[in-house]
Amino acid sequence: MTLETRITELESRLAFQDDTLQALNDVLVDQQRVVERLQLQMAALLKRYEEMVGQYQSSEEEAPPPHY
């Protein structure tokens, strides 16, 4: 292999690696957005759950009706 052929081959590999790195970065950014959205949804669900548990616990602590 001549030096020029080797350099051309290395430049070609570098170009493919750059494309691959960019594609991986794009996927990683998309996944991070999904994770952030899921974290927000999870926090909202946890808040709703705690509110519901609070409602049920407060009703259980009340005195039983007089006919008991």
mmCIF file with all atom_site columns, N, CA and C in Angstrom:
data_model
loop_
_atom_site.group_PDB
_atom_site.id
_atom_site.type_symbol
_atom_site.label_atom_id
_atom_site.label_alt_id
_atom_site.label_comp_id
_atom_site.label_asym_id
_atom_site.label_entity_id
_atom_site.label_seq_id
_atom_site.pdbx_PDB_ins_code
_atom_site.Cartn_x
_atom_site.Cartn_y
_atom_site.Cartn_z
_atom_site.occupancy
_atom_site.B_iso_or_equiv
_atom_site.pdbx_formal_charge
_atom_site.auth_seq_id
_atom_site.auth_comp_id
_atom_site.auth_asym_id
_atom_site.auth_atom_id
_atom_site.pdbx_PDB_model_num
ATOM 1   N N  . MET A 1 1  ? 0.846   -1.186 0.000  1.00 0.00 ? 1  MET A N  1
ATOM 2   C CA . MET A 1 1  ? 0.000   0.000  0.000  1.00 0.00 ? 1  MET A CA 1
ATOM 3   C C  . MET A 1 1  ? 0.887   1.244  0.000  1.00 0.00 ? 1  MET A C  1
ATOM 4   N N  . THR A 1 2  ? 0.475   2.149  -0.798 1.00 0.00 ? 2  THR A N  1
ATOM 5   C CA . THR A 1 2  ? 1.229   3.399  -0.832 1.00 0.00 ? 2  THR A CA 1
ATOM 6   C C  . THR A 1 2  ? 0.784   4.287  0.309  1.00 0.00 ? 2  THR A C  1
ATOM 7   N N  . LEU A 1 3  ? 1.584   5.276  0.578  1.00 0.00 ? 3  LEU A N  1
ATOM 8   C CA . LEU A 1 3  ? 1.274   6.210  1.659  1.00 0.00 ? 3  LEU A CA 1
ATOM 9   C C  . LEU A 1 3  ? -0.036  6.953  1.375  1.00 0.00 ? 3  LEU A C  1
ATOM 10  N N  . GLU A 1 4  ? -0.233  7.320  0.122  1.00 0.00 ? 4  GLU A N  1
ATOM 11  C CA . GLU A 1 4  ? -1.458  8.039  -0.251 1.00 0.00 ? 4  GLU A CA 1
ATOM 12  C C  . GLU A 1 4  ? -2.690  7.154  -0.038 1.00 0.00 ? 4  GLU A C  1
ATOM 13  N N  . THR A 1 5  ? -2.595  5.893  -0.378 1.00 0.00 ? 5  THR A N  1
ATOM 14  C CA . THR A 1 5  ? -3.702  4.952  -0.193 1.00 0.00 ? 5  THR A CA 1
ATOM 15  C C  . THR A 1 5  ? -4.003  4.774  1.290  1.00 0.00 ? 5  THR A C  1
ATOM 16  N N  . ARG A 1 6  ? -2.962  4.658  2.084  1.00 0.00 ? 6  ARG A N  1
ATOM 17  C CA . ARG A 1 6  ? -3.160  4.507  3.522  1.00 0.00 ? 6  ARG A CA 1
ATOM 18  C C  . ARG A 1 6  ? -3.823  5.737  4.124  1.00 0.00 ? 6  ARG A C  1
ATOM 19  N N  . ILE A 1 7  ? -3.399  6.911  3.710  1.00 0.00 ? 7  ILE A N  1
ATOM 20  C CA . ILE A 1 7  ? -3.993  8.156  4.225  1.00 0.00 ? 7  ILE A CA 1
ATOM 21  C C  . ILE A 1 7  ? -5.453  8.252  3.811  1.00 0.00 ? 7  ILE A C  1
ATOM 22  N N  . THR A 1 8  ? -5.739  7.900  2.566  1.00 0.00 ? 8  THR A N  1
ATOM 23  C CA . THR A 1 8  ? -7.130  7.915  2.087  1.00 0.00 ? 8  THR A CA 1
ATOM 24  C C  . THR A 1 8  ? -7.983  6.946  2.891  1.00 0.00 ? 8  THR A C  1
ATOM 25  N N  . GLU A 1 9  ? -7.446  5.767  3.165  1.00 0.00 ? 9  GLU A N  1
ATOM 26  C CA . GLU A 1 9  ? -8.168  4.773  3.970  1.00 0.00 ? 9  GLU A CA 1
ATOM 27  C C  . GLU A 1 9  ? -8.425  5.294  5.384  1.00 0.00 ? 9  GLU A C  1
ATOM 28  N N  . LEU A 1 10 ? -7.428  5.900  5.989  1.00 0.00 ? 10 LEU A N  1
ATOM 29  C CA . LEU A 1 10 ? -7.588  6.465  7.339  1.00 0.00 ? 10 LEU A CA 1
ATOM 30  C C  . LEU A 1 10 ? -8.603  7.598  7.343  1.00 0.00 ? 10 LEU A C  1
ATOM 31  N N  . GLU A 1 11 ? -8.584  8.444  6.345  1.00 0.00 ? 11 GLU A N  1
ATOM 32  C CA . GLU A 1 11 ? -9.565  9.532  6.258  1.00 0.00 ? 11 GLU A CA 1
ATOM 33  C C  . GLU A 1 11 ? -10.976 8.985  6.105  1.00 0.00 ? 11 GLU A C  1
ATOM 34  N N  . SER A 1 12 ? -11.108 7.917  5.330  1.00 0.00 ? 12 SER A N  1
ATOM 35  C CA . SER A 1 12 ? -12.417 7.287  5.143  1.00 0.00 ? 12 SER A CA 1
ATOM 36  C C  . SER A 1 12 ? -12.919 6.698  6.456  1.00 0.00 ? 12 SER A C  1
ATOM 37  N N  . ARG A 1 13 ? -12.046 6.003  7.167  1.00 0.00 ? 13 ARG A N  1
ATOM 38  C CA . ARG A 1 13 ? -12.435 5.437  8.466  1.00 0.00 ? 13 ARG A CA 1
ATOM 39  C C  . ARG A 1 13 ? -12.811 6.540  9.449  1.00 0.00 ? 13 ARG A C  1
ATOM 40  N N  . LEU A 1 14 ? -12.056 7.610  9.452  1.00 0.00 ? 14 LEU A N  1
ATOM 41  C CA . LEU A 1 14 ? -12.345 8.722  10.354 1.00 0.00 ? 14 LEU A CA 1
ATOM 42  C C  . LEU A 1 14 ? -13.715 9.321  10.054 1.00 0.00 ? 14 LEU A C  1
ATOM 43  N N  . ALA A 1 15 ? -14.040 9.451  8.785  1.00 0.00 ? 15 ALA A N  1
ATOM 44  C CA . ALA A 1 15 ? -15.343 9.994  8.406  1.00 0.00 ? 15 ALA A CA 1
ATOM 45  C C  . ALA A 1 15 ? -16.473 9.090  8.899  1.00 0.00 ? 15 ALA A C  1
ATOM 46  N N  . PHE A 1 16 ? -16.316 7.776  8.734  1.00 0.00 ? 16 PHE A N  1
ATOM 47  C CA . PHE A 1 16 ? -17.332 6.831  9.214  1.00 0.00 ? 16 PHE A CA 1
ATOM 48  C C  . PHE A 1 16 ? -17.439 6.881  10.745 1.00 0.00 ? 16 PHE A C  1
ATOM 49  N N  . GLN A 1 17 ? -16.312 7.006  11.422 1.00 0.00 ? 17 GLN A N  1
ATOM 50  C CA . GLN A 1 17 ? -16.340 7.091  12.880 1.00 0.00 ? 17 GLN A CA 1
ATOM 51  C C  . GLN A 1 17 ? -17.031 8.376  13.340 1.00 0.00 ? 17 GLN A C  1
ATOM 52  N N  . ASP A 1 18 ? -16.771 9.475  12.648 1.00 0.00 ? 18 ASP A N  1
ATOM 53  C CA . ASP A 1 18 ? -17.443 10.726 12.984 1.00 0.00 ? 18 ASP A CA 1
ATOM 54  C C  . ASP A 1 18 ? -18.957 10.598 12.820 1.00 0.00 ? 18 ASP A C  1
ATOM 55  N N  . ASP A 1 19 ? -19.375 9.965  11.715 1.00 0.00 ? 19 ASP A N  1
ATOM 56  C CA . ASP A 1 19 ? -20.816 9.754  11.498 1.00 0.00 ? 19 ASP A CA 1
ATOM 57  C C  . ASP A 1 19 ? -21.410 8.878  12.593 1.00 0.00 ? 19 ASP A C  1
ATOM 58  N N  . THR A 1 20 ? -20.699 7.827  12.966 1.00 0.00 ? 20 THR A N  1
ATOM 59  C CA . THR A 1 20 ? -21.186 6.925  14.011 1.00 0.00 ? 20 THR A CA 1
ATOM 60  C C  . THR A 1 20 ? -21.283 7.644  15.348 1.00 0.00 ? 20 THR A C  1
ATOM 61  N N  . LEU A 1 21 ? -20.269 8.426  15.678 1.00 0.00 ? 21 LEU A N  1
ATOM 62  C CA . LEU A 1 21 ? -20.302 9.179  16.938 1.00 0.00 ? 21 LEU A CA 1
ATOM 63  C C  . LEU A 1 21 ? -21.457 10.170 16.957 1.00 0.00 ? 21 LEU A C  1
ATOM 64  N N  . GLN A 1 22 ? -21.714 10.826 15.853 1.00 0.00 ? 22 GLN A N  1
ATOM 65  C CA . GLN A 1 22 ? -22.827 11.780 15.795 1.00 0.00 ? 22 GLN A CA 1
ATOM 66  C C  . GLN A 1 22 ? -24.160 11.062 15.955 1.00 0.00 ? 22 GLN A C  1
ATOM 67  N N  . ALA A 1 23 ? -24.301 9.907  15.311 1.00 0.00 ? 23 ALA A N  1
ATOM 68  C CA . ALA A 1 23 ? -25.543 9.133  15.439 1.00 0.00 ? 23 ALA A CA 1
ATOM 69  C C  . ALA A 1 23 ? -25.738 8.674  16.878 1.00 0.00 ? 23 ALA A C  1
ATOM 70  N N  . LEU A 1 24 ? -24.676 8.200  17.513 1.00 0.00 ? 24 LEU A N  1
ATOM 71  C CA . LEU A 1 24 ? -24.773 7.772  18.914 1.00 0.00 ? 24 LEU A CA 1
ATOM 72  C C  . LEU A 1 24 ? -25.114 8.950  19.819 1.00 0.00 ? 24 LEU A C  1
ATOM 73  N N  . ASN A 1 25 ? -24.534 10.094 19.545 1.00 0.00 ? 25 ASN A N  1
ATOM 74  C CA . ASN A 1 25 ? -24.831 11.284 20.339 1.00 0.00 ? 25 ASN A CA 1
ATOM 75  C C  . ASN A 1 25 ? -26.302 11.683 20.193 1.00 0.00 ? 25 ASN A C  1
ATOM 76  N N  . ASP A 1 26 ? -26.815 11.622 18.975 1.00 0.00 ? 26 ASP A N  1
ATOM 77  C CA . ASP A 1 26 ? -28.226 11.955 18.745 1.00 0.00 ? 26 ASP A CA 1
ATOM 78  C C  . ASP A 1 26 ? -29.144 11.019 19.534 1.00 0.00 ? 26 ASP A C  1
ATOM 79  N N  . VAL A 1 27 ? -28.819 9.725  19.527 1.00 0.00 ? 27 VAL A N  1
ATOM 80  C CA . VAL A 1 27 ? -29.623 8.753  20.270 1.00 0.00 ? 27 VAL A CA 1
ATOM 81  C C  . VAL A 1 27 ? -29.541 9.039  21.764 1.00 0.00 ? 27 VAL A C  1
ATOM 82  N N  . LEU A 1 28 ? -28.350 9.357  22.236 1.00 0.00 ? 28 LEU A N  1
ATOM 83  C CA . LEU A 1 28 ? -28.166 9.644  23.653 1.00 0.00 ? 28 LEU A CA 1
ATOM 84  C C  . LEU A 1 28 ? -28.965 10.872 24.080 1.00 0.00 ? 28 LEU A C  1
ATOM 85  N N  . VAL A 1 29 ? -28.978 11.904 23.254 1.00 0.00 ? 29 VAL A N  1
ATOM 86  C CA . VAL A 1 29 ? -29.750 13.113 23.564 1.00 0.00 ? 29 VAL A CA 1
ATOM 87  C C  . VAL A 1 29 ? -31.238 12.784 23.618 1.00 0.00 ? 29 VAL A C  1
ATOM 88  N N  . ASP A 1 30 ? -31.715 11.999 22.651 1.00 0.00 ? 30 ASP A N  1
ATOM 89  C CA . ASP A 1 30 ? -33.128 11.593 22.654 1.00 0.00 ? 30 ASP A CA 1
ATOM 90  C C  . ASP A 1 30 ? -33.470 10.794 23.907 1.00 0.00 ? 30 ASP A C  1
ATOM 91  N N  . GLN A 1 31 ? -32.602 9.877  24.290 1.00 0.00 ? 31 GLN A N  1
ATOM 92  C CA . GLN A 1 31 ? -32.857 9.071  25.484 1.00 0.00 ? 31 GLN A CA 1
ATOM 93  C C  . GLN A 1 31 ? -32.856 9.934  26.740 1.00 0.00 ? 31 GLN A C  1
ATOM 94  N N  . GLN A 1 32 ? -31.995 10.923 26.799 1.00 0.00 ? 32 GLN A N  1
ATOM 95  C CA . GLN A 1 32 ? -31.974 11.805 27.962 1.00 0.00 ? 32 GLN A CA 1
ATOM 96  C C  . GLN A 1 32 ? -33.270 12.586 28.075 1.00 0.00 ? 32 GLN A C  1
ATOM 97  N N  . ARG A 1 33 ? -33.809 13.024 26.944 1.00 0.00 ? 33 ARG A N  1
ATOM 98  C CA . ARG A 1 33 ? -35.108 13.718 26.960 1.00 0.00 ? 33 ARG A CA 1
ATOM 99  C C  . ARG A 1 33 ? -36.213 12.797 27.475 1.00 0.00 ? 33 ARG A C  1
ATOM 100 N N  . VAL A 1 34 ? -36.184 11.546 27.024 1.00 0.00 ? 34 VAL A N  1
ATOM 101 C CA . VAL A 1 34 ? -37.182 10.572 27.478 1.00 0.00 ? 34 VAL A CA 1
ATOM 102 C C  . VAL A 1 34 ? -37.050 10.347 28.977 1.00 0.00 ? 34 VAL A C  1
ATOM 103 N N  . VAL A 1 35 ? -35.829 10.191 29.463 1.00 0.00 ? 35 VAL A N  1
ATOM 104 C CA . VAL A 1 35 ? -35.599 9.960  30.890 1.00 0.00 ? 35 VAL A CA 1
ATOM 105 C C  . VAL A 1 35 ? -36.092 11.153 31.702 1.00 0.00 ? 35 VAL A C  1
ATOM 106 N N  . GLU A 1 36 ? -35.808 12.357 31.247 1.00 0.00 ? 36 GLU A N  1
ATOM 107 C CA . GLU A 1 36 ? -36.264 13.549 31.978 1.00 0.00 ? 36 GLU A CA 1
ATOM 108 C C  . GLU A 1 36 ? -37.784 13.621 32.016 1.00 0.00 ? 36 GLU A C  1
ATOM 109 N N  . ARG A 1 37 ? -38.428 13.305 30.876 1.00 0.00 ? 37 ARG A N  1
ATOM 110 C CA . ARG A 1 37 ? -39.895 13.318 30.838 1.00 0.00 ? 37 ARG A CA 1
ATOM 111 C C  . ARG A 1 37 ? -40.472 12.258 31.782 1.00 0.00 ? 37 ARG A C  1
ATOM 112 N N  . LEU A 1 38 ? -39.866 11.070 31.794 1.00 0.00 ? 38 LEU A N  1
ATOM 113 C CA . LEU A 1 38 ? -40.329 10.001 32.685 1.00 0.00 ? 38 LEU A CA 1
ATOM 114 C C  . LEU A 1 38 ? -40.126 10.368 34.154 1.00 0.00 ? 38 LEU A C  1
ATOM 115 N N  . GLN A 1 39 ? -39.041 11.062 34.464 1.00 0.00 ? 39 GLN A N  1
ATOM 116 C CA . GLN A 1 39 ? -38.809 11.493 35.844 1.00 0.00 ? 39 GLN A CA 1
ATOM 117 C C  . GLN A 1 39 ? -39.881 12.478 36.283 1.00 0.00 ? 39 GLN A C  1
ATOM 118 N N  . LEU A 1 40 ? -40.261 13.402 35.396 1.00 0.00 ? 40 LEU A N  1
ATOM 119 C CA . LEU A 1 40 ? -41.324 14.347 35.729 1.00 0.00 ? 40 LEU A CA 1
ATOM 120 C C  . LEU A 1 40 ? -42.657 13.622 35.932 1.00 0.00 ? 40 LEU A C  1
ATOM 121 N N  . GLN A 1 41 ? -42.947 12.681 35.061 1.00 0.00 ? 41 GLN A N  1
ATOM 122 C CA . GLN A 1 41 ? -44.190 11.922 35.195 1.00 0.00 ? 41 GLN A CA 1
ATOM 123 C C  . GLN A 1 41 ? -44.193 11.110 36.484 1.00 0.00 ? 41 GLN A C  1
ATOM 124 N N  . MET A 1 42 ? -43.061 10.512 36.806 1.00 0.00 ? 42 MET A N  1
ATOM 125 C CA . MET A 1 42 ? -42.963 9.720  38.026 1.00 0.00 ? 42 MET A CA 1
ATOM 126 C C  . MET A 1 42 ? -43.161 10.599 39.259 1.00 0.00 ? 42 MET A C  1
ATOM 127 N N  . ALA A 1 43 ? -42.580 11.783 39.254 1.00 0.00 ? 43 ALA A N  1
ATOM 128 C CA . ALA A 1 43 ? -42.747 12.696 40.384 1.00 0.00 ? 43 ALA A CA 1
ATOM 129 C C  . ALA A 1 43 ? -44.217 13.099 40.529 1.00 0.00 ? 43 ALA A C  1
ATOM 130 N N  . ALA A 1 44 ? -44.890 13.354 39.405 1.00 0.00 ? 44 ALA A N  1
ATOM 131 C CA . ALA A 1 44 ? -46.303 13.716 39.466 1.00 0.00 ? 44 ALA A CA 1
ATOM 132 C C  . ALA A 1 44 ? -47.137 12.554 39.998 1.00 0.00 ? 44 ALA A C  1
ATOM 133 N N  . LEU A 1 45 ? -46.845 11.339 39.542 1.00 0.00 ? 45 LEU A N  1
ATOM 134 C CA . LEU A 1 45 ? -47.578 10.171 40.033 1.00 0.00 ? 45 LEU A CA 1
ATOM 135 C C  . LEU A 1 45 ? -47.341 9.938  41.519 1.00 0.00 ? 45 LEU A C  1
ATOM 136 N N  . LEU A 1 46 ? -46.116 10.120 41.955 1.00 0.00 ? 46 LEU A N  1
ATOM 137 C CA . LEU A 1 46 ? -45.799 9.954  43.368 1.00 0.00 ? 46 LEU A CA 1
ATOM 138 C C  . LEU A 1 46 ? -46.555 10.976 44.219 1.00 0.00 ? 46 LEU A C  1
ATOM 139 N N  . LYS A 1 47 ? -46.633 12.197 43.728 1.00 0.00 ? 47 LYS A N  1
ATOM 140 C CA . LYS A 1 47 ? -47.374 13.237 44.452 1.00 0.00 ? 47 LYS A CA 1
ATOM 141 C C  . LYS A 1 47 ? -48.855 12.875 44.541 1.00 0.00 ? 47 LYS A C  1
ATOM 142 N N  . ARG A 1 48 ? -49.434 12.431 43.423 1.00 0.00 ? 48 ARG A N  1
ATOM 143 C CA . ARG A 1 48 ? -50.850 12.040 43.440 1.00 0.00 ? 48 ARG A CA 1
ATOM 144 C C  . ARG A 1 48 ? -51.082 10.859 44.376 1.00 0.00 ? 48 ARG A C  1
ATOM 145 N N  . TYR A 1 49 ? -50.154 9.900  44.373 1.00 0.00 ? 49 TYR A N  1
ATOM 146 C CA . TYR A 1 49 ? -50.266 8.737  45.244 1.00 0.00 ? 49 TYR A CA 1
ATOM 147 C C  . TYR A 1 49 ? -50.244 9.165  46.710 1.00 0.00 ? 49 TYR A C  1
ATOM 148 N N  . GLU A 1 50 ? -49.314 10.033 47.053 1.00 0.00 ? 50 GLU A N  1
ATOM 149 C CA . GLU A 1 50 ? -49.215 10.493 48.442 1.00 0.00 ? 50 GLU A CA 1
ATOM 150 C C  . GLU A 1 50 ? -50.469 11.254 48.863 1.00 0.00 ? 50 GLU A C  1
ATOM 151 N N  . GLU A 1 51 ? -51.052 12.026 47.950 1.00 0.00 ? 51 GLU A N  1
ATOM 152 C CA . GLU A 1 51 ? -52.295 12.730 48.261 1.00 0.00 ? 51 GLU A CA 1
ATOM 153 C C  . GLU A 1 51 ? -53.435 11.750 48.500 1.00 0.00 ? 51 GLU A C  1
ATOM 154 N N  . MET A 1 52 ? -53.505 10.711 47.674 1.00 0.00 ? 52 MET A N  1
ATOM 155 C CA . MET A 1 52 ? -54.571 9.722  47.832 1.00 0.00 ? 52 MET A CA 1
ATOM 156 C C  . MET A 1 52 ? -54.396 8.936  49.123 1.00 0.00 ? 52 MET A C  1
ATOM 157 N N  . VAL A 1 53 ? -53.179 8.555  49.436 1.00 0.00 ? 53 VAL A N  1
ATOM 158 C CA . VAL A 1 53 ? -52.926 7.825  50.678 1.00 0.00 ? 53 VAL A CA 1
ATOM 159 C C  . VAL A 1 53 ? -53.281 8.702  51.863 1.00 0.00 ? 53 VAL A C  1
ATOM 160 N N  . GLY A 1 54 ? -52.971 9.987  51.770 1.00 0.00 ? 54 GLY A N  1
ATOM 161 C CA . GLY A 1 54 ? -53.305 10.917 52.846 1.00 0.00 ? 54 GLY A CA 1
ATOM 162 C C  . GLY A 1 54 ? -54.809 11.026 53.055 1.00 0.00 ? 54 GLY A C  1
ATOM 163 N N  . GLN A 1 55 ? -55.564 10.996 51.983 1.00 0.00 ? 55 GLN A N  1
ATOM 164 C CA . GLN A 1 55 ? -57.025 11.073 52.104 1.00 0.00 ? 55 GLN A CA 1
ATOM 165 C C  . GLN A 1 55 ? -57.577 9.827  52.784 1.00 0.00 ? 55 GLN A C  1
ATOM 166 N N  . TYR A 1 56 ? -57.076 8.655  52.408 1.00 0.00 ? 56 TYR A N  1
ATOM 167 C CA . TYR A 1 56 ? -57.587 7.415  52.983 1.00 0.00 ? 56 TYR A CA 1
ATOM 168 C C  . TYR A 1 56 ? -57.151 7.252  54.434 1.00 0.00 ? 56 TYR A C  1
ATOM 169 N N  . GLN A 1 57 ? -55.952 7.679  54.762 1.00 0.00 ? 57 GLN A N  1
ATOM 170 C CA . GLN A 1 57 ? -55.485 7.546  56.134 1.00 0.00 ? 57 GLN A CA 1
ATOM 171 C C  . GLN A 1 57 ? -56.260 8.468  57.067 1.00 0.00 ? 57 GLN A C  1
ATOM 172 N N  . SER A 1 58 ? -56.593 9.644  56.607 1.00 0.00 ? 58 SER A N  1
ATOM 173 C CA . SER A 1 58 ? -57.322 10.566 57.473 1.00 0.00 ? 58 SER A CA 1
ATOM 174 C C  . SER A 1 58 ? -58.737 10.055 57.736 1.00 0.00 ? 58 SER A C  1
ATOM 175 N N  . SER A 1 59 ? -59.356 9.376  56.767 1.00 0.00 ? 59 SER A N  1
ATOM 176 C CA . SER A 1 59 ? -60.703 8.863  56.989 1.00 0.00 ? 59 SER A CA 1
ATOM 177 C C  . SER A 1 59 ? -60.678 7.647  57.911 1.00 0.00 ? 59 SER A C  1
ATOM 178 N N  . GLU A 1 60 ? -59.599 6.880  57.921 1.00 0.00 ? 60 GLU A N  1
ATOM 179 C CA . GLU A 1 60 ? -59.504 5.709  58.786 1.00 0.00 ? 60 GLU A CA 1
ATOM 180 C C  . GLU A 1 60 ? -59.298 6.117  60.238 1.00 0.00 ? 60 GLU A C  1
ATOM 181 N N  . GLU A 1 61 ? -58.709 7.261  60.468 1.00 0.00 ? 61 GLU A N  1
ATOM 182 C CA . GLU A 1 61 ? -58.421 7.705  61.823 1.00 0.00 ? 61 GLU A CA 1
ATOM 183 C C  . GLU A 1 61 ? -59.642 8.314  62.504 1.00 0.00 ? 61 GLU A C  1
ATOM 184 N N  . GLU A 1 62 ? -60.700 8.579  61.762 1.00 0.00 ? 62 GLU A N  1
ATOM 185 C CA . GLU A 1 62 ? -61.908 9.161  62.351 1.00 0.00 ? 62 GLU A CA 1
ATOM 186 C C  . GLU A 1 62 ? -62.600 8.126  63.239 1.00 0.00 ? 62 GLU A C  1
ATOM 187 N N  . ALA A 1 63 ? -63.336 8.630  64.165 1.00 0.00 ? 63 ALA A N  1
ATOM 188 C CA . ALA A 1 63 ? -64.062 7.743  65.100 1.00 0.00 ? 63 ALA A CA 1
ATOM 189 C C  . ALA A 1 63 ? -65.132 6.983  64.322 1.00 0.00 ? 63 ALA A C  1
ATOM 190 N N  . PRO A 1 64 ? -65.442 5.765  64.763 1.00 0.00 ? 64 PRO A N  1
ATOM 191 C CA . PRO A 1 64 ? -66.480 5.004  64.088 1.00 0.00 ? 64 PRO A CA 1
ATOM 192 C C  . PRO A 1 64 ? -67.845 5.661  64.311 1.00 0.00 ? 64 PRO A C  1
ATOM 193 N N  . PRO A 1 65 ? -68.783 5.400  63.443 1.00 0.00 ? 65 PRO A N  1
ATOM 194 C CA . PRO A 1 65 ? -70.113 5.993  63.619 1.00 0.00 ? 65 PRO A CA 1
ATOM 195 C C  . PRO A 1 65 ? -70.748 5.549  64.941 1.00 0.00 ? 65 PRO A C  1
ATOM 196 N N  . PRO A 1 66 ? -71.721 6.283  65.431 1.00 0.00 ? 66 PRO A N  1
ATOM 197 C CA . PRO A 1 66 ? -72.308 5.991  66.748 1.00 0.00 ? 66 PRO A CA 1
ATOM 198 C C  . PRO A 1 66 ? -72.984 4.618  66.850 1.00 0.00 ? 66 PRO A C  1
ATOM 199 N N  . HIS A 1 67 ? -73.412 4.040  65.769 1.00 0.00 ? 67 HIS A N  1
ATOM 200 C CA . HIS A 1 67 ? -74.115 2.747  65.877 1.00 0.00 ? 67 HIS A CA 1
ATOM 201 C C  . HIS A 1 67 ? -73.176 1.577  66.114 1.00 0.00 ? 67 HIS A C  1
ATOM 202 N N  . TYR A 1 68 ? -71.853 1.784  66.187 1.00 0.00 ? 68 TYR A N  1
ATOM 203 C CA . TYR A 1 68 ? -70.942 0.674  66.485 1.00 0.00 ? 68 TYR A CA 1
ATOM 204 C C  . TYR A 1 68 ? -70.815 0.465  67.957 1.00 0.00 ? 68 TYR A C  1
#
